[in-house]
Coordinates of C-alpha atoms and ligand atoms in Angstrom, one line a residue:
M15 CA 7.5 -10.5 -14.7
A16 CA 6.1 -12.1 -17.7
E17 CA 3.3 -11.6 -20.4
I18 CA 1.0 -14.0 -20.5
T19 CA -1.1 -15.3 -23.1
L20 CA -3.4 -17.0 -23.1
D21 CA -3.8 -19.0 -27.1
N22 CA -7.3 -20.6 -27.4
I23 CA -7.8 -21.9 -23.4
R24 CA -11.1 -24.2 -23.0
H25 CA -11.5 -25.8 -19.7
A26 CA -14.2 -29.0 -19.1
Y27 CA -14.3 -30.1 -15.8
G28 CA -15.5 -33.6 -16.5
P29 CA -16.6 -35.0 -20.0
V30 CA -18.6 -32.9 -22.5
R31 CA -21.4 -33.7 -24.6
D32 CA -22.6 -30.0 -25.1
P33 CA -20.6 -27.2 -25.3
D34 CA -22.4 -25.7 -21.6
D35 CA -20.3 -28.3 -20.4
Y36 CA -17.0 -25.9 -21.0
A37 CA -16.8 -24.3 -17.4
L38 CA -14.3 -21.8 -19.0
K39 CA -15.1 -21.2 -23.1
T40 CA -12.8 -20.7 -25.8
L41 CA -10.7 -17.4 -24.3
N42 CA -7.5 -16.0 -26.4
H43 CA -6.2 -13.1 -23.8
V44 CA -2.6 -11.6 -23.5
W45 CA -1.8 -10.0 -19.7
T46 CA 0.7 -7.7 -20.7
D47 CA 3.9 -7.4 -18.7
G48 CA 3.3 -5.3 -15.5
G49 CA -0.3 -4.3 -15.9
A50 CA -3.1 -5.0 -13.3
F51 CA -5.6 -6.2 -14.2
A52 CA -8.8 -7.7 -12.7
L53 CA -11.1 -10.6 -13.5
L54 CA -14.5 -9.6 -12.3
G55 CA -17.7 -11.1 -12.7
P56 CA -20.4 -12.9 -10.2
S57 CA -20.7 -17.0 -8.3
G58 CA -19.6 -19.6 -10.7
C59 CA -18.3 -17.5 -13.7
G60 CA -14.7 -19.1 -14.2
K61 CA -12.7 -17.0 -12.5
T62 CA -10.6 -18.9 -10.6
T63 CA -10.5 -21.9 -12.4
L64 CA -9.4 -19.2 -15.4
L65 CA -7.0 -18.0 -12.4
N66 CA -5.9 -21.7 -11.4
I67 CA -5.0 -22.6 -15.3
I68 CA -2.5 -19.3 -15.0
S69 CA -1.1 -20.8 -11.5
G70 CA -0.6 -24.2 -12.5
L71 CA -2.5 -25.6 -10.6
I72 CA -4.8 -26.4 -13.2
T73 CA -4.3 -27.6 -16.9
P74 CA -6.3 -26.7 -19.3
T75 CA -8.5 -29.2 -21.3
E76 CA -7.5 -27.3 -24.4
G77 CA -5.5 -25.0 -25.2
R78 CA -1.5 -23.1 -24.3
I79 CA -0.5 -21.0 -21.6
L80 CA 3.1 -19.2 -22.2
F81 CA 4.9 -17.0 -20.1
D82 CA 7.5 -14.5 -22.6
G83 CA 6.4 -17.2 -25.5
V84 CA 7.5 -20.1 -23.0
D85 CA 4.3 -22.7 -23.2
V86 CA 4.3 -23.7 -19.6
T87 CA 0.6 -25.5 -20.3
H88 CA 1.9 -29.1 -18.4
L89 CA 4.3 -27.8 -15.7
P90 CA 3.4 -27.5 -12.3
P91 CA 2.6 -24.3 -9.6
E92 CA 6.2 -24.2 -9.2
A93 CA 7.7 -24.2 -12.1
R94 CA 6.2 -21.1 -12.6
N95 CA 7.2 -18.5 -10.8
I96 CA 3.9 -16.7 -9.5
A97 CA 3.0 -15.7 -6.4
Q98 CA -0.5 -16.3 -5.1
V99 CA -2.5 -15.1 -2.1
F100 CA -5.7 -16.9 -1.8
Q101 CA -9.2 -15.5 0.2
F102 CA -8.3 -16.7 3.9
P103 CA -4.6 -16.0 5.4
V104 CA -1.6 -17.9 5.2
V105 CA 0.8 -17.1 7.3
Y106 CA 3.3 -19.2 10.1
D107 CA 1.2 -18.4 13.5
T108 CA 4.6 -19.4 15.5
M109 CA 7.1 -16.6 14.0
T110 CA 6.9 -12.9 13.4
V111 CA 5.4 -11.0 10.6
A112 CA 8.7 -9.9 9.9
E113 CA 9.7 -13.5 9.7
N114 CA 7.1 -14.1 7.7
L115 CA 7.1 -12.2 5.5
A116 CA 11.1 -12.7 5.0
F117 CA 10.0 -16.6 4.6
P118 CA 9.3 -16.9 0.8
L119 CA 12.4 -14.8 0.4
K120 CA 15.5 -17.2 2.8
N121 CA 13.8 -20.6 1.0
R122 CA 14.8 -19.1 -2.2
G123 CA 18.5 -18.8 -1.1
V124 CA 18.0 -14.3 -1.3
R125 CA 20.8 -12.7 0.3
R126 CA 20.8 -11.4 3.8
A127 CA 20.9 -7.9 3.4
D128 CA 18.2 -8.1 0.1
I129 CA 16.0 -9.3 2.6
K130 CA 16.3 -7.3 4.8
T131 CA 15.9 -4.5 2.6
R132 CA 13.0 -5.9 0.9
V133 CA 10.9 -6.8 4.3
A134 CA 11.3 -3.4 5.8
N135 CA 9.9 -2.4 2.0
I136 CA 6.9 -4.5 2.8
I137 CA 6.3 -3.4 6.4
D138 CA 6.5 0.1 5.0
M139 CA 4.3 0.4 2.2
L140 CA 1.9 -2.2 4.5
D141 CA 2.0 0.1 7.6
L142 CA 3.8 -3.1 10.0
G143 CA 6.0 -1.4 11.3
A144 CA 4.5 -1.4 15.1
V145 CA 3.6 -4.9 14.7
A146 CA 7.2 -6.1 12.6
G147 CA 8.2 -8.1 16.0
K148 CA 4.8 -9.5 17.0
K149 CA 4.0 -13.3 16.5
A150 CA 1.4 -13.3 13.8
A151 CA -0.7 -15.8 16.1
S152 CA -1.3 -12.7 18.4
L153 CA -2.8 -10.7 15.7
T154 CA -6.2 -9.6 14.4
A155 CA -7.6 -11.3 10.8
D156 CA -7.0 -8.4 8.9
L157 CA -3.3 -8.1 10.8
K158 CA -2.6 -11.8 9.5
Q159 CA -4.2 -11.2 5.9
K160 CA -1.9 -8.4 5.3
I161 CA 0.8 -10.3 6.3
S162 CA -0.3 -12.7 3.1
L163 CA 0.0 -9.6 1.3
G164 CA 2.6 -8.8 1.5
R165 CA 4.6 -12.3 1.2
G166 CA 2.7 -12.5 -1.8
M167 CA 4.4 -8.8 -3.2
V168 CA 8.1 -9.8 -1.0
R169 CA 9.1 -11.3 -4.3
E170 CA 11.3 -9.5 -7.1
N171 CA 11.3 -11.8 -9.8
V172 CA 8.3 -13.7 -10.0
S173 CA 6.6 -13.6 -13.8
A174 CA 3.7 -13.1 -12.2
I175 CA 1.2 -12.2 -8.6
L176 CA -2.3 -13.6 -8.1
F177 CA -5.0 -12.4 -5.8
D178 CA -8.1 -14.5 -5.1
E179 CA -10.4 -12.8 -3.4
P180 CA -8.0 -10.9 -0.9
L181 CA -9.6 -8.5 1.3
T182 CA -12.6 -11.0 1.8
V183 CA -12.3 -11.2 5.1
I184 CA -10.5 -7.9 5.8
D185 CA -12.8 -4.9 7.5
P186 CA -14.6 -2.4 5.2
H187 CA -13.9 0.1 6.3
L188 CA -9.8 -1.2 6.3
K189 CA -10.4 -2.3 2.5
W190 CA -10.3 1.2 1.1
Q191 CA -7.0 1.2 2.3
L192 CA -5.6 -1.8 1.2
R193 CA -6.8 -1.8 -2.1
T194 CA -5.3 1.6 -2.7
Q195 CA -1.9 0.4 -1.1
L196 CA -1.5 -2.6 -3.5
K197 CA -2.0 0.0 -6.2
T198 CA 0.5 2.1 -4.6
L199 CA 2.7 -1.4 -4.1
H200 CA 2.0 -2.1 -8.0
R201 CA 3.4 1.6 -9.4
E202 CA 6.8 0.9 -6.7
F203 CA 7.7 -2.8 -8.0
G204 CA 6.0 -3.0 -11.2
H205 CA 4.2 -7.3 -10.8
T206 CA 2.2 -8.3 -13.4
M207 CA -1.1 -8.9 -10.9
V208 CA -4.1 -10.3 -11.6
Y209 CA -6.4 -9.9 -9.1
V210 CA -10.1 -11.6 -8.7
T211 CA -13.3 -10.3 -6.8
H212 CA -16.9 -10.3 -8.4
D213 CA -17.1 -6.9 -5.7
Q214 CA -16.8 -4.4 -8.9
T215 CA -15.7 -1.3 -7.3
E216 CA -12.4 -3.5 -6.3
A217 CA -12.5 -4.3 -9.9
L218 CA -12.1 -0.5 -10.8
T219 CA -10.4 0.7 -8.5
F220 CA -7.5 -1.8 -8.7
A221 CA -7.2 -2.7 -12.3
D222 CA -6.1 -0.7 -15.7
R223 CA -8.1 -3.2 -17.7
V224 CA -10.6 -5.1 -15.7
V225 CA -11.8 -8.6 -18.0
V226 CA -15.9 -9.4 -17.9
M227 CA -17.1 -13.1 -17.6
V228 CA -20.1 -14.3 -16.9
G229 CA -21.3 -17.8 -17.8
G230 CA -17.4 -19.2 -18.0
E231 CA -17.6 -16.0 -21.1
V232 CA -14.8 -13.3 -21.3
V233 CA -18.2 -10.9 -22.4
Q234 CA -15.1 -7.8 -22.4
V235 CA -12.0 -6.4 -21.6
G236 CA -11.4 -3.0 -21.2
S237 CA -10.1 0.2 -18.9
P238 CA -13.1 0.8 -16.0
E239 CA -14.1 3.9 -18.2
E240 CA -14.9 1.6 -21.2
L241 CA -16.9 -0.7 -19.9
F242 CA -19.1 2.2 -18.0
A243 CA -18.6 3.9 -21.0
R244 CA -19.2 0.8 -23.5
P245 CA -20.1 -1.5 -22.5
R246 CA -20.4 -4.2 -25.0
H247 CA -22.8 -6.4 -23.8
T248 CA -25.5 -5.6 -21.5
F249 CA -24.4 -7.5 -18.8
V250 CA -21.8 -5.9 -18.2
G251 CA -23.5 -2.7 -18.4
Y252 CA -26.0 -3.9 -15.7
F253 CA -23.8 -5.7 -13.6
I254 CA -21.7 -2.5 -13.4
G255 CA -23.0 0.7 -12.3
S256 CA -25.0 1.5 -9.6
P257 CA -28.0 1.3 -9.9
G258 CA -27.2 -1.0 -14.0
M259 CA -27.7 -0.2 -16.5
N260 CA -31.5 0.2 -17.6
V261 CA -31.8 -2.0 -20.9
L262 CA -34.7 -1.2 -22.7
P263 CA -36.8 -3.1 -25.4
V264 CA -37.1 -1.3 -28.3
T265 CA -37.3 -1.5 -31.9
V266 CA -35.3 0.3 -34.5
D267 CA -35.2 2.6 -37.9
G268 CA -32.5 4.8 -39.2
A269 CA -31.4 6.6 -36.3
T270 CA -34.4 6.4 -34.2
A271 CA -35.5 4.3 -31.8
H272 CA -38.8 2.9 -30.6
L273 CA -39.9 2.3 -27.3
G274 CA -43.4 1.8 -27.1
D275 CA -45.0 4.6 -28.3
E276 CA -42.2 6.6 -27.8
R277 CA -39.2 8.0 -30.0
I278 CA -36.2 8.6 -29.1
A279 CA -33.1 10.4 -31.2
L280 CA -29.9 8.1 -31.7
P281 CA -26.4 9.6 -32.5
A282 CA -26.3 8.1 -35.6
P283 CA -28.7 5.1 -37.7
V284 CA -27.5 2.1 -37.1
A285 CA -28.3 -1.3 -39.1
A286 CA -29.8 -3.9 -37.1
P287 CA -29.3 -7.2 -37.7
R288 CA -32.4 -8.7 -38.8
G289 CA -34.4 -11.1 -36.3
A290 CA -32.5 -9.5 -33.3
R291 CA -33.5 -8.9 -30.6
I292 CA -32.7 -4.6 -30.6
E293 CA -32.1 -2.8 -27.2
L294 CA -31.2 0.2 -26.1
G295 CA -28.4 0.9 -23.2
V296 CA -28.6 3.6 -21.3
R297 CA -27.0 4.3 -17.7
P298 CA -29.2 6.3 -14.9
E299 CA -26.4 9.2 -15.5
F300 CA -27.6 9.6 -18.8
V301 CA -30.7 9.7 -18.0
V302 CA -31.9 14.1 -17.2
L303 CA -36.1 14.6 -15.9
G304 CA -36.6 17.7 -16.2
H305 CA -39.4 18.9 -18.3
E306 CA -38.6 17.9 -22.0
G307 CA -39.1 14.6 -24.2
M308 CA -40.7 11.1 -22.7
P309 CA -43.5 11.2 -19.6
F310 CA -41.5 10.2 -16.5
R311 CA -44.1 7.8 -13.8
I312 CA -42.2 7.9 -10.4
T313 CA -42.0 4.6 -8.7
R314 CA -40.0 5.5 -5.8
V315 CA -37.1 7.7 -4.8
D316 CA -33.4 7.0 -2.6
D317 CA -31.8 10.2 -1.4
V318 CA -27.8 8.4 -1.8
G319 CA -26.5 11.1 -0.5
R320 CA -25.2 13.1 -3.3
E321 CA -27.5 12.3 -5.4
R322 CA -30.8 10.7 -5.7
I323 CA -31.6 7.9 -7.3
V324 CA -35.7 8.8 -9.4
H325 CA -36.8 5.4 -10.1
G326 CA -40.5 5.1 -12.3
T327 CA -41.4 4.1 -15.6
I328 CA -41.4 4.9 -19.4
A329 CA -44.0 3.9 -21.7
G330 CA -44.5 1.6 -19.1
R331 CA -40.9 0.2 -18.7
P332 CA -38.6 0.6 -15.9
V333 CA -36.5 3.1 -16.1
S334 CA -33.7 4.7 -13.5
A335 CA -32.3 8.5 -13.8
I336 CA -29.7 9.8 -11.2
V337 CA -30.0 13.1 -10.3
P338 CA -27.3 15.0 -8.4
E339 CA -27.8 16.2 -4.6
E340 CA -28.6 19.9 -5.8
G341 CA -31.5 19.0 -9.2
T342 CA -35.2 19.5 -8.6
V343 CA -37.2 16.8 -10.3
P344 CA -40.6 18.1 -10.9
D345 CA -43.9 16.3 -9.7
M346 CA -44.7 14.9 -13.2
P347 CA -41.2 14.8 -15.3
R348 CA -39.9 14.0 -18.4
A349 CA -36.8 12.8 -19.8
F350 CA -34.7 11.8 -22.3
F351 CA -31.3 10.3 -22.8
R352 CA -28.6 12.6 -23.2
Q353 CA -27.7 10.6 -27.3
D354 CA -23.5 10.5 -25.6
G355 CA -25.0 7.2 -23.1
I356 CA -27.0 5.6 -25.9
N357 CA -25.7 2.1 -26.6
L358 CA -27.3 0.2 -28.9
Y359 CA -27.8 -4.2 -27.9
A360 CA -29.0 -6.6 -30.5
D361 CA -29.1 -10.2 -28.8
D362 CA -26.9 -8.5 -25.7
W363 CA -23.6 -8.1 -27.8
R364 CA -23.2 -3.6 -28.6
I365 CA -23.9 -3.0 -32.7
E366 CA -22.3 0.9 -34.3
Y367 CA -23.4 3.5 -35.6
L368 CA -22.9 3.7 -39.1
S369 CA -20.5 6.7 -39.2
Ligands
ATP29 P1 -16.9 -17.9 -6.9 O1 -16.7 -16.6 -7.9 O2 -17.5 -18.8 -7.0 O3 -15.1 -18.6 -6.2 P2 -15.7 -18.4 -9.8 O4 -16.2 -17.1 -10.8 O5 -14.2 -18.7 -9.3 O6 -17.1 -18.2 -8.0 P3 -15.7 -21.4 -10.2 O7 -14.9 -21.5 -9.8 O8 -14.3 -21.2 -11.4 O9 -16.0 -20.0 -10.6 O10 -16.7 -22.4 -11.3 C1 -16.4 -22.2 -12.3 C2 -17.6 -23.2 -12.8 O11 -17.3 -24.4 -12.3 C3 -19.0 -23.6 -12.0 O12 -20.2 -23.4 -12.4 C4 -18.2 -24.3 -10.9 O13 -19.4 -25.7 -10.0 C5 -17.4 -25.5 -11.5 N1 -16.5 -26.0 -11.2 C6 -15.3 -25.1 -9.9 N2 -14.4 -26.1 -9.9 C7 -15.2 -27.8 -9.8 C8 -14.5 -28.7 -9.4 N3 -13.1 -29.0 -9.0 N4 -15.1 -29.7 -10.1 C9 -16.5 -29.3 -11.1 N5 -17.0 -28.6 -11.0 C10 -15.6 -27.2 -11.2

């Protein structure tokens, strides 16, 4: 396992005429040894580019990449000791499941007894016992991808394991099970793992730290709790959560925000930068509907089982609220925002309260 340092990395696939030509904007980050990380962002945001820079498939246009302090920027993938699991299964159809799992170890001359133990361990963890002696060709796509995951995890001394959207071909009900198994394997073996996905549930359930990207830029690195409670950028607020954070245009005057003619008390004063676009972010979980606060005009109610999502407007702006199953909503409700759920943004970046 290794600590992976990205030092002023930047990457462009073609000539650079302006800063937007970089597919990956300047990035400094340390992936600590043994951590479980997710790279989360919409299609085209640069996740695969970053993963390929770590694995060595791409040499970055600028910057250095270090494994445990050693510069590997110009080393090819085979010299980096990285295991990778891709979107689609990579298995040998003519080999049995156990042989497929043993292959990366045999290739590297691992002792026979160690191969046996290690393969048995992976078979057990991934619940592959029933098919261990079967040829891979006869298996479903789900099972083949499980073997790919196992092959990625089987080597003990890898610097890191990189997963590029590994659950794409997996049946939805199996996804949850596999995510849990991956988490167990991480706890058991302590590998540094980087998991690329555009699915927030996958990222938040797998990772201790999530790196959120948009437009080639990392906008926040944080624990799932931090991304929920304190989105650093409006994109994080909107991309994470279901539904995402409400983002409302406001003006601010000390500890009061003004949304149209409505006044919203803030937990503390903020100093809004002059000329900046100021917005208030509040997650639907912190919008309380009842008899107090600002008039809320309901436009639609979605009943999603354990809760209801009530969509409406406040001062003409769309706002969603989550109401627990047992909660009631008056016909002409009012709404207030819980102060611990209010964040303020200047030109999309979160601003701190003054006290
Ligand atoms: P997806 O989830 O769709 O795989 P991603 O977040 O992994 O997307 P990348 O594949 O890293 O994003 O792409 C980032 C940007 O770089 C995109 O604008 C993409 O079009 C561009 N890009 C990726 N690969 C190349 C390439 N080989 N040549 C030129 N441009 C590329």
